[in-house]
Short mmCIF file of C-alpha atoms and ligand atoms in Angstrom, two decimals:
data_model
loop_
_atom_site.label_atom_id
_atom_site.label_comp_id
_atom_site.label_asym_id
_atom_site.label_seq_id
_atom_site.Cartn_x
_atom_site.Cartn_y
_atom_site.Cartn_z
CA UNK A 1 -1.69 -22.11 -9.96
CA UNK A 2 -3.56 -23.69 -13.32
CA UNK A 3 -1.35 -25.05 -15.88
CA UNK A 4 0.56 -21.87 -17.61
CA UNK A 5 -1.51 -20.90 -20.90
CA UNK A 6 -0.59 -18.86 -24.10
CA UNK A 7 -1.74 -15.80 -22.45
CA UNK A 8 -0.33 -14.94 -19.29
CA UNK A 9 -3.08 -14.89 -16.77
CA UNK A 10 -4.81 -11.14 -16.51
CA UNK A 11 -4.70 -9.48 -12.78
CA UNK A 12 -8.31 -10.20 -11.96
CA UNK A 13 -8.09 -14.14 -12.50
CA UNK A 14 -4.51 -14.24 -10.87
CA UNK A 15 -6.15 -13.24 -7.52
CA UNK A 16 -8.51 -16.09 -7.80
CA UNK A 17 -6.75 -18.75 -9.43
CA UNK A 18 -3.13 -17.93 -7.72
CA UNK A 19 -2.19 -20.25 -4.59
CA UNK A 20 -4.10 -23.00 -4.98
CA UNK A 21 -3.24 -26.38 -3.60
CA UNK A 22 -2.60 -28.60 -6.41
CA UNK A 23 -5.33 -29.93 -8.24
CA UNK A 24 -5.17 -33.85 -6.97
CA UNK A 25 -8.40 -35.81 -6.63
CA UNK A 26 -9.83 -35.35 -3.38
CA UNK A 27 -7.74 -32.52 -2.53
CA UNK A 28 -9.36 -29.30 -1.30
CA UNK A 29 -9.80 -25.84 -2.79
CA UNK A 30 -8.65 -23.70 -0.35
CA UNK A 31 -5.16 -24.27 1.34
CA UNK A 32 -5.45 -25.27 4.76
CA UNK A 33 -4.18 -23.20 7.83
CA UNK A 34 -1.26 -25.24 9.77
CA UNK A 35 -0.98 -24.28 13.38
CA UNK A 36 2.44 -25.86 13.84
CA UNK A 37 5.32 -23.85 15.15
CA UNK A 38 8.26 -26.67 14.65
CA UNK A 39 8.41 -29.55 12.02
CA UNK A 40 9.80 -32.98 12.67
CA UNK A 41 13.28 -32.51 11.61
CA UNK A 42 16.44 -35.19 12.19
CA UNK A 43 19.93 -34.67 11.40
CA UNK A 44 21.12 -31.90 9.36
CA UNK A 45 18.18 -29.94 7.82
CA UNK A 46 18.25 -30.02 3.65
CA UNK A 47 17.53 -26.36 2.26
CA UNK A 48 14.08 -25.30 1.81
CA UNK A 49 12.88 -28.34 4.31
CA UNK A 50 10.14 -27.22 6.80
CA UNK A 51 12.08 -26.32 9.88
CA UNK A 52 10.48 -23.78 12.42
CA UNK A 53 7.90 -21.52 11.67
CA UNK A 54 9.26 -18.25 12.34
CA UNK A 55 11.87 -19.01 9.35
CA UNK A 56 8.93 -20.28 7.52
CA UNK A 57 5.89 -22.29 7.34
CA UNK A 58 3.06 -23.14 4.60
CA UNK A 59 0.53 -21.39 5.34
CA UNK A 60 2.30 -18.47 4.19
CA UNK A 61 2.89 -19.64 0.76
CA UNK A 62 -0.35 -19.35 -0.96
CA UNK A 63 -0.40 -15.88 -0.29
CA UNK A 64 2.68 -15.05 -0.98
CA UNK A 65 2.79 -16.86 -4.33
CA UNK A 66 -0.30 -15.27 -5.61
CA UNK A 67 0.84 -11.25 -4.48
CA UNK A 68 4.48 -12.14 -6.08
CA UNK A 69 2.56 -13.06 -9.06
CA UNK A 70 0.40 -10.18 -9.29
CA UNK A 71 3.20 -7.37 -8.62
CA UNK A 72 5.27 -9.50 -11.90
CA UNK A 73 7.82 -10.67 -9.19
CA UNK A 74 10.16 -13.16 -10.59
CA UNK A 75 9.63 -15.19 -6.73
CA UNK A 76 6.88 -14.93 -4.05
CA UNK A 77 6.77 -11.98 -1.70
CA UNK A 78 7.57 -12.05 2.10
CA UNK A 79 4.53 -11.73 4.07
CA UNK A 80 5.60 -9.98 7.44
CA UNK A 81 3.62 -9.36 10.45
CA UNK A 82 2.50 -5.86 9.64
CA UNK A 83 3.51 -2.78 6.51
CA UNK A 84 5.56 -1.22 9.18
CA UNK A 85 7.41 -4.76 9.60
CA UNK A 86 7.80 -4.78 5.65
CA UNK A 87 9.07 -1.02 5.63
CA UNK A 88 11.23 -1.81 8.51
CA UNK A 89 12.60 -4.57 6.51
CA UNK A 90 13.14 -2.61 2.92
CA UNK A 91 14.67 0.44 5.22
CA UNK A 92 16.95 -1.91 6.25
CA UNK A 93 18.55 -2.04 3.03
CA UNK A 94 19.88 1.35 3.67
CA UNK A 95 23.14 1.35 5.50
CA UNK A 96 23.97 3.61 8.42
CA UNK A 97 24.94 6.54 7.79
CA UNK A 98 23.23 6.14 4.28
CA UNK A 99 21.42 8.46 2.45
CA UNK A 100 17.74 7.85 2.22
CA UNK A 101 15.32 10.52 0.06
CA UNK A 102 11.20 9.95 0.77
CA UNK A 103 8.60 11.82 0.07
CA UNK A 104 7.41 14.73 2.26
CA UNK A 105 3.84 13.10 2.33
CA UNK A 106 4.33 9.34 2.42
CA UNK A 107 2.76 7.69 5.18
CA UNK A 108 3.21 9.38 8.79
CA UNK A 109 5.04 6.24 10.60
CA UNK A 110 7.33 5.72 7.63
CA UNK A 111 8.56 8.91 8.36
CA UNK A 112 9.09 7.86 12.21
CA UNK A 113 10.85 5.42 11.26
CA UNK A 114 13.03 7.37 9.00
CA UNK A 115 14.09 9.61 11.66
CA UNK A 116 14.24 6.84 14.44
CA UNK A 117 17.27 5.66 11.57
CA UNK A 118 18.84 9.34 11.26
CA UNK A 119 18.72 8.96 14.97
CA UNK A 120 19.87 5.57 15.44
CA UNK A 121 21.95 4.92 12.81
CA UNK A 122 23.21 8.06 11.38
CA UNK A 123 21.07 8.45 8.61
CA UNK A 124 20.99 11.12 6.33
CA UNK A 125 17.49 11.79 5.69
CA UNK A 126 16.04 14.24 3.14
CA UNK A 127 12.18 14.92 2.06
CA UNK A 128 11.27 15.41 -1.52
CA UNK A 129 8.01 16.56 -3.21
CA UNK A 130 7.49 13.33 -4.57
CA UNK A 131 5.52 14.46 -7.89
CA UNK A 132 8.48 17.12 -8.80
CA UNK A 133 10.68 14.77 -10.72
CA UNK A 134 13.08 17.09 -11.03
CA UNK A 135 13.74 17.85 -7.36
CA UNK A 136 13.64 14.41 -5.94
CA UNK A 137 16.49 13.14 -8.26
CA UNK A 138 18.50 16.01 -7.71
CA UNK A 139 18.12 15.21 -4.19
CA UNK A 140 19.16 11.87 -4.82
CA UNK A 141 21.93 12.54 -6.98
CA UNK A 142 23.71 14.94 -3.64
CA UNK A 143 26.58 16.71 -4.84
CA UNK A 144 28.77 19.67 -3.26
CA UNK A 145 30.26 16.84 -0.79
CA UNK A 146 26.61 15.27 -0.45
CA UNK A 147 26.94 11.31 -1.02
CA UNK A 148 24.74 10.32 -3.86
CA UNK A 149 21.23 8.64 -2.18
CA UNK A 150 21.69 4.44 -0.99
CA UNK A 151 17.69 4.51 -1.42
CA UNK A 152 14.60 6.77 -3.20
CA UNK A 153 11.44 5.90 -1.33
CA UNK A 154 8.36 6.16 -3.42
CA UNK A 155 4.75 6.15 -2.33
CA UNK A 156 2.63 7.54 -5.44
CA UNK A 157 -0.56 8.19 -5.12
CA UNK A 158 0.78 9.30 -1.61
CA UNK A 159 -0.81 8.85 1.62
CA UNK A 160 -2.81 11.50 2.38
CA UNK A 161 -2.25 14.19 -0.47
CA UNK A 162 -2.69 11.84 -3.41
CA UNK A 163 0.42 13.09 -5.25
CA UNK A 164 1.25 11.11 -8.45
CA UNK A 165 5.19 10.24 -9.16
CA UNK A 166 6.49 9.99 -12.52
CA UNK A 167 7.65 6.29 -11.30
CA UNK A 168 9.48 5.58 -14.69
CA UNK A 169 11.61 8.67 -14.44
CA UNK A 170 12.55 8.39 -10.75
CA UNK A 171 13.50 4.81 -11.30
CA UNK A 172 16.04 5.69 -14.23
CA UNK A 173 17.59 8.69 -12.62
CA UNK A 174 17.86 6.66 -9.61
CA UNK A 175 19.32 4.27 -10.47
CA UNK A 176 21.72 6.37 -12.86
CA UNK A 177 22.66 7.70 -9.62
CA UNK A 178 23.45 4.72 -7.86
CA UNK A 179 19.69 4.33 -5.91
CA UNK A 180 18.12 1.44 -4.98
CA UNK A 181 14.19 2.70 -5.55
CA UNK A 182 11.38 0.85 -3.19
CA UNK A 183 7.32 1.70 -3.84
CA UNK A 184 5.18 1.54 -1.07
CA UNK A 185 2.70 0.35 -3.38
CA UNK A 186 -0.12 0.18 -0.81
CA UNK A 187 -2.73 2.85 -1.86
CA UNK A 188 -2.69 1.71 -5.35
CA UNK A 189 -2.73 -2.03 -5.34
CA UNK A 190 -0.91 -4.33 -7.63
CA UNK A 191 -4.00 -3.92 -10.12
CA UNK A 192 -3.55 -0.39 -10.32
CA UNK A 193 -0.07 -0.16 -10.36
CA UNK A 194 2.76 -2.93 -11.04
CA UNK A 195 6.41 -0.88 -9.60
CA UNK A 196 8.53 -3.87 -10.92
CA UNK A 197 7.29 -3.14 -14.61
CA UNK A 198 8.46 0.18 -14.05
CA UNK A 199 11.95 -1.06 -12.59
CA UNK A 200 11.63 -0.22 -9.15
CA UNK A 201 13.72 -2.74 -6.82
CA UNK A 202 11.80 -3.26 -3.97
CA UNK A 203 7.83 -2.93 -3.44
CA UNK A 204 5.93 -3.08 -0.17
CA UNK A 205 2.30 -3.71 1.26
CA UNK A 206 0.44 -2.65 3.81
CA UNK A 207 -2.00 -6.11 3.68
CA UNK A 208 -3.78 -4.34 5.96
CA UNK A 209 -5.26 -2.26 3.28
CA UNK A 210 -6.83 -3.24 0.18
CA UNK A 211 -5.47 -6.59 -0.06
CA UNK A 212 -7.04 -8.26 2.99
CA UNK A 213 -9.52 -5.65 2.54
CA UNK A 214 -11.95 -6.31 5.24
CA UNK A 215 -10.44 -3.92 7.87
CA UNK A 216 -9.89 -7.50 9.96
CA UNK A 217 -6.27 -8.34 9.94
CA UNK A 218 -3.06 -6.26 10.19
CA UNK A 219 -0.27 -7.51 8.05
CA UNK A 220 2.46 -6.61 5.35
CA UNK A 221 4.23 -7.80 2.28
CA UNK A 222 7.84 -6.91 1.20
CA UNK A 223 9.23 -8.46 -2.16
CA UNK A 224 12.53 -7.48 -4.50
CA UNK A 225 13.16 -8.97 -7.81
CA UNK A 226 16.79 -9.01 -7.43
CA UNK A 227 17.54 -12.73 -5.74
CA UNK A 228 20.43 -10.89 -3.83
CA UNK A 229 18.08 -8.36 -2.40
CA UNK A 230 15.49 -10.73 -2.04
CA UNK A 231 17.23 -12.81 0.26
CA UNK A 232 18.28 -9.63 2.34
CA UNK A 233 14.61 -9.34 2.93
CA UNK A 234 14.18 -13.03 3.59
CA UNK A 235 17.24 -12.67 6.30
CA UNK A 236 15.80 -9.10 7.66
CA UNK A 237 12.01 -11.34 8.48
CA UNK A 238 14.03 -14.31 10.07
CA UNK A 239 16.30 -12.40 12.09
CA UNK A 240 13.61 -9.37 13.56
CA UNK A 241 11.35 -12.05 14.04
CA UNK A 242 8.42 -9.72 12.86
CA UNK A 243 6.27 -12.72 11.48
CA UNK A 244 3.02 -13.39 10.60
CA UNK A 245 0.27 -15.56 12.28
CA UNK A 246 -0.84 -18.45 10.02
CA UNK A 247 -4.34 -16.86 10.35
CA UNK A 248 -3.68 -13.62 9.53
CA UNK A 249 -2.51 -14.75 6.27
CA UNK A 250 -4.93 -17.00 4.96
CA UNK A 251 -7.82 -14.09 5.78
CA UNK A 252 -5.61 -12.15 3.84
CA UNK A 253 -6.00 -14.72 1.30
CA UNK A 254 -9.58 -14.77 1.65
CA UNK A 255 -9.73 -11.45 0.80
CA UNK A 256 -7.61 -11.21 -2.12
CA UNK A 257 -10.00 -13.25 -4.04
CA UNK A 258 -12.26 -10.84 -4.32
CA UNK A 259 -9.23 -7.55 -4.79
CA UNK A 260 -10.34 -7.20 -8.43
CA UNK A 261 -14.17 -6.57 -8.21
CA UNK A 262 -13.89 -4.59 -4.78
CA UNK A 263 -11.26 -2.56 -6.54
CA UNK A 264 -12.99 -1.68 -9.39
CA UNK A 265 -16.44 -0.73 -7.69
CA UNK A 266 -14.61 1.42 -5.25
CA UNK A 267 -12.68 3.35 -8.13
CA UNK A 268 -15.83 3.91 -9.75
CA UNK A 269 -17.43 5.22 -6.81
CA UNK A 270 -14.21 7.08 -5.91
CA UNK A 271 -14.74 9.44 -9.00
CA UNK A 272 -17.83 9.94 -9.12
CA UNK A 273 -18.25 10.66 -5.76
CA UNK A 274 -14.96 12.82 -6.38
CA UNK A 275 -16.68 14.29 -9.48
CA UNK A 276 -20.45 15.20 -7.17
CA UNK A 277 -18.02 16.81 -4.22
CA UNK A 278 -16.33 19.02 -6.53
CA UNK A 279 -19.55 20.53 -7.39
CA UNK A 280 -20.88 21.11 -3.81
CA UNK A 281 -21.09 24.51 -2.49
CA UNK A 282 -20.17 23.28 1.11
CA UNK A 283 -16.52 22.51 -0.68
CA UNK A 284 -13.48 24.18 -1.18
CA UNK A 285 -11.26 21.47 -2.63
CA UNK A 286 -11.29 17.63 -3.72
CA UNK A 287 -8.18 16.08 -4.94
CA UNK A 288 -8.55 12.83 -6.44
CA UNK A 289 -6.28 11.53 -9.27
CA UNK A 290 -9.56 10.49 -11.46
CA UNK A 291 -10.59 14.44 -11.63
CA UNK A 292 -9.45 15.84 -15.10
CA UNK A 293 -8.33 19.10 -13.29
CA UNK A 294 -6.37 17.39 -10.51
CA UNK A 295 -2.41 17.91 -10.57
CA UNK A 296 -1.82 14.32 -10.87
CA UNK A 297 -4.52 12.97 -13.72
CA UNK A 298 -2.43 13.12 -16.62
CA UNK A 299 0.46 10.96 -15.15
CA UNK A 300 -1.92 8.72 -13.33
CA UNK A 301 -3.83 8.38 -16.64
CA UNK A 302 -0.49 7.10 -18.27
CA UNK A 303 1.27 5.15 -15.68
CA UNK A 304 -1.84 3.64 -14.07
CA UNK A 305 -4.42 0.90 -14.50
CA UNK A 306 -7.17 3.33 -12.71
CA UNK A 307 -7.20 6.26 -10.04
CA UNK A 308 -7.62 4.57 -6.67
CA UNK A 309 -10.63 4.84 -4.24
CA UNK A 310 -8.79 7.64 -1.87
CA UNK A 311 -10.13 11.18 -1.75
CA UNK A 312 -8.74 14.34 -0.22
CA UNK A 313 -11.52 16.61 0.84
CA UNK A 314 -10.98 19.86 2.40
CA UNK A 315 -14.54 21.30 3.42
CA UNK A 316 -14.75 25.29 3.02
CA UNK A 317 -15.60 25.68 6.37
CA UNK A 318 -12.25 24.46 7.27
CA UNK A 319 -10.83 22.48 10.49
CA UNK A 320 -14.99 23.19 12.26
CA UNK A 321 -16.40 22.33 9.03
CA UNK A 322 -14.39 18.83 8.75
CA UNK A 323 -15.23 17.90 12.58
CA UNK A 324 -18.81 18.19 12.22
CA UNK A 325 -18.80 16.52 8.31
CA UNK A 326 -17.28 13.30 9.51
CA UNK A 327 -19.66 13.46 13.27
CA UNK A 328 -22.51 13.94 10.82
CA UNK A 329 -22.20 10.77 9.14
CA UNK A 330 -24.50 7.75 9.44
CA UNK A 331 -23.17 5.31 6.75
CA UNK A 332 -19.04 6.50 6.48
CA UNK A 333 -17.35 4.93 9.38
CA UNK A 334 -14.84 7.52 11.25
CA UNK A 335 -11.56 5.78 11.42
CA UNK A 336 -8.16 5.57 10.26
CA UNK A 337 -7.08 3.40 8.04
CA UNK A 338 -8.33 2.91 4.72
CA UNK A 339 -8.90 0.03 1.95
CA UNK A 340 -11.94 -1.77 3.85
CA UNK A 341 -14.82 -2.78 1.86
CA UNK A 342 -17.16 -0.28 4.54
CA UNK A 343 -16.43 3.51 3.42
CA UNK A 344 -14.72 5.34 6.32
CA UNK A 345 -13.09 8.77 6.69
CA UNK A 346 -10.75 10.93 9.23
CA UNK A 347 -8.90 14.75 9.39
CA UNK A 348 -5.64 13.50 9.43
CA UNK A 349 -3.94 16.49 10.92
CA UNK A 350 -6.39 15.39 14.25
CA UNK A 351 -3.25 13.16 14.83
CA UNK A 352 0.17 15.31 16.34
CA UNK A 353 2.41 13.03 14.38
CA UNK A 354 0.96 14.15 10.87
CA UNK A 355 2.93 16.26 8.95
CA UNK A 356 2.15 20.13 9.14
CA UNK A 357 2.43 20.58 5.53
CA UNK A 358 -0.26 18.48 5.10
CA UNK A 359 -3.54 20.69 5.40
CA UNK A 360 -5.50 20.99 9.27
CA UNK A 361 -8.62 20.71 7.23
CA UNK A 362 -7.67 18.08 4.56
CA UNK A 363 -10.26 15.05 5.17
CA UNK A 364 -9.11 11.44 3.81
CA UNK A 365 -11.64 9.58 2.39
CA UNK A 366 -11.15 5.68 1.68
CA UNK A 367 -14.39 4.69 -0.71
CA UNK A 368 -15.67 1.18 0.22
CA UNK A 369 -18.01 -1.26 -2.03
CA UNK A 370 -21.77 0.49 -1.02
CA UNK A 371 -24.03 1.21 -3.33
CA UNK A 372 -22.71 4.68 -4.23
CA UNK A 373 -25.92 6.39 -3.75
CA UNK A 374 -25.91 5.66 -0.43
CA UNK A 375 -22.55 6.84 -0.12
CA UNK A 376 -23.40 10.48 -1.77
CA UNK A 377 -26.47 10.54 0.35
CA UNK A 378 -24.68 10.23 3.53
CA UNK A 379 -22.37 12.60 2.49
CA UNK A 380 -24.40 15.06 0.58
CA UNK A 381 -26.88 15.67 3.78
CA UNK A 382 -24.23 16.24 5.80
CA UNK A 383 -22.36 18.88 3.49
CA UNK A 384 -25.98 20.47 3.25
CA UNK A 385 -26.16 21.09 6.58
CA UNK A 386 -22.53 22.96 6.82
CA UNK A 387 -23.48 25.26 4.20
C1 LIG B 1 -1.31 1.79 6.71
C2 LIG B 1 -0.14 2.05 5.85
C3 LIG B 1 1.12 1.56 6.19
C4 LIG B 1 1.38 0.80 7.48
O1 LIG B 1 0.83 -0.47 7.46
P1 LIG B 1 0.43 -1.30 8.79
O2 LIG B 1 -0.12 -2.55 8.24
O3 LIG B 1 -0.55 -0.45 9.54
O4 LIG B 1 1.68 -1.50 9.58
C5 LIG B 1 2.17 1.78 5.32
N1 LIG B 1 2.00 2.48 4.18
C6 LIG B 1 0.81 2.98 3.83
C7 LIG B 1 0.68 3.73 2.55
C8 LIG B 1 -0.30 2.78 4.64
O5 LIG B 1 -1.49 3.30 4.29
#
């Protein structure tokens, strides 16, 4: 990273100028990718010396340096090989037969995993509204015989029904109560959304998303700012073995230079594309936390840097309607996922697994980097033809 300045450097030029080699004459730009999966090592190793790659190698650094700064991290993140890998590792910070409190709506395989724990490990899992303050941290406080929570999982917006936590709150009465509180901070990015400033413990990335960005790699990110926790995380990586290919991360590098201005073109399409689909006849409801009526603006407006580029849509013509909206497409991709720079869109509840509370009809849309025209067109003639 350049020299530290008076002013701490501003989101949008960390993601450039973070994880850089350093600047020696002759040296170049970019980091290099090292395909080396054991270091010449005699005798006893000193700490920190290269050793074997699954404990850790360079080309992870860059990366890692540059999304610790942006989150406000007081040390690098862990890259791991995937978000489930990272989740796996911050769920492993709950004990068995813990307590752990999520969020009815967070992401689908998170909640696997939560109940392959209660299964495995004794658990005690219980599913909160995430955007009713009061009812999560009374769920996370127990009482009558209940064990106070060992962890509050937040995802806010949440994945797919763009609920909006009051992140501050949570994190005090959490930790009032004894919590550790992790943030799957995926849908918003750290330019949206910084957990640590807020006081959460642990924050988590799906890579995978916005960060790589380019729909091309599949990779995670797990950080704490406690050292202690930290190194739990560190130990979790080394010991599941659920590592990263040197590749994989410096793509995911690649793509994090450009976070900032793919973020803010896709927010900016987000709501106003939010805004023109709230006003079609064809549609029955649009959440997005950019629309002034939507449940969540007001706390999104004060806790973060921007709305996101996600969009619930559920079409009037319900579960029929949705099916032939996202066959009728030309320019949005169908596909899971989300975060890409190309526009894509699925029903969610098209997948078993998804939870039933979630709407059959609900439609996720993940706004790219077109020209937003194009996007409305695309989506506009094939509305038209529904109603
Ligand atoms: C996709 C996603 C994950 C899982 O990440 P993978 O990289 O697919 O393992 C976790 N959380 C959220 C919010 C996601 O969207």
């Amino acid at each position: 990273m350049p020299e530290p300045t008076a002013h701490p450097l501003q989101p949008a030029t960390l993601v450039v100028a973070a994880g850089r080699p350093a600047r020696e004459q002759g040296a170049p730009v970019n980091p290099p990718v090292v395909l080396s999966s054991t270091y010449v090592s005699r005798g006893v190793p000193a700490p920190g010396e290269p050793l074997y790659a699954r404990m850790d190698t360079e080309t992870w650094h860059p990366f890692e340096e540059a999304l610790g700064a942006l989150e406000g991290c007081p040390h690098p993140a862990l890259v791991l090989g995937s978000g489930m890998a990272a989740i796996a590792a911050a769920l492993s910070l709950v004990p068995p037969g813990g307590r752990l409190v999520l969020p009815r709506h967070c992401y689908q395989v998170t909640l696997g995993y939560a109940r392959d724990l209660a299964e495995r490990s004794g658990v005690r899992v219980e599913l909160v509204d995430v955007d009713d303050t009061d009812a999560v941290l009374a769920a996370v406080r127990g009482g009558d015989g209940t064990p106070p929570a060992d962890l509050l999982w937040v995802e806010s917006p949440t994945n797919p029904m763009l609920e909006v936590a009051d992140l501050p709150a949570l994190v005090a009465g959490a930790h009032a109560a004894g919590a550790l509180v992790a943030v799957d901070n995926t849908f918003a990015t750290p330019l949206v959304q910084r957990p640590f400033e807020h006081g959460a413990d642990v924050v988590v990335h799906s890579v995978t998303k916005y960060l790589a960005g380019h729909s091309d790699v599949v990779l995670g990110a797990a950080m704490a700012a406690d050292p202690a926790l930290h190194a739990r995380l560190h130990a979790y990586r080394t010991l599941h073995g659920a590592v990263a290919g040197p590749f994989e991360v410096w793509l995911a590098l690649r793509g994090l230079r450009t976070l900032a201005l793919r973020v803010e073109r896709a927010q900016a399409s987000a709501l106003e594309l939010a805004r023109r689909l709230a006003a079609h006849p064809a549609v029955a409801h649009v959440r997005h936390p950019g629309l002034p009526q939507d449940p969540g603006h007001a706390r999104a407006a004060r806790l973060m840097d921007g709305f996101g580029s996600i969009i619930g849509l559920r079409p009037a013509g319900g579960v029929d309607a949705g099916d032939a909206l996202v066959a009728s497409l030309r320019l949005w991709v169908p596909a899971t996922s989300l975060g890409g720079v190309e526009s894509s869109l699925e029903r969610r509840r098209r997948f078993a697994t998804e939870s039933v509370t979630v709407p059959e009809d609900l439609l996720r849309l993940s706004v790219g980097i077109e020209d937003v025209e194009d996007l409305w067109r695309d989506l506009a003639q094939g509305l038209d033809a529904l109603a």
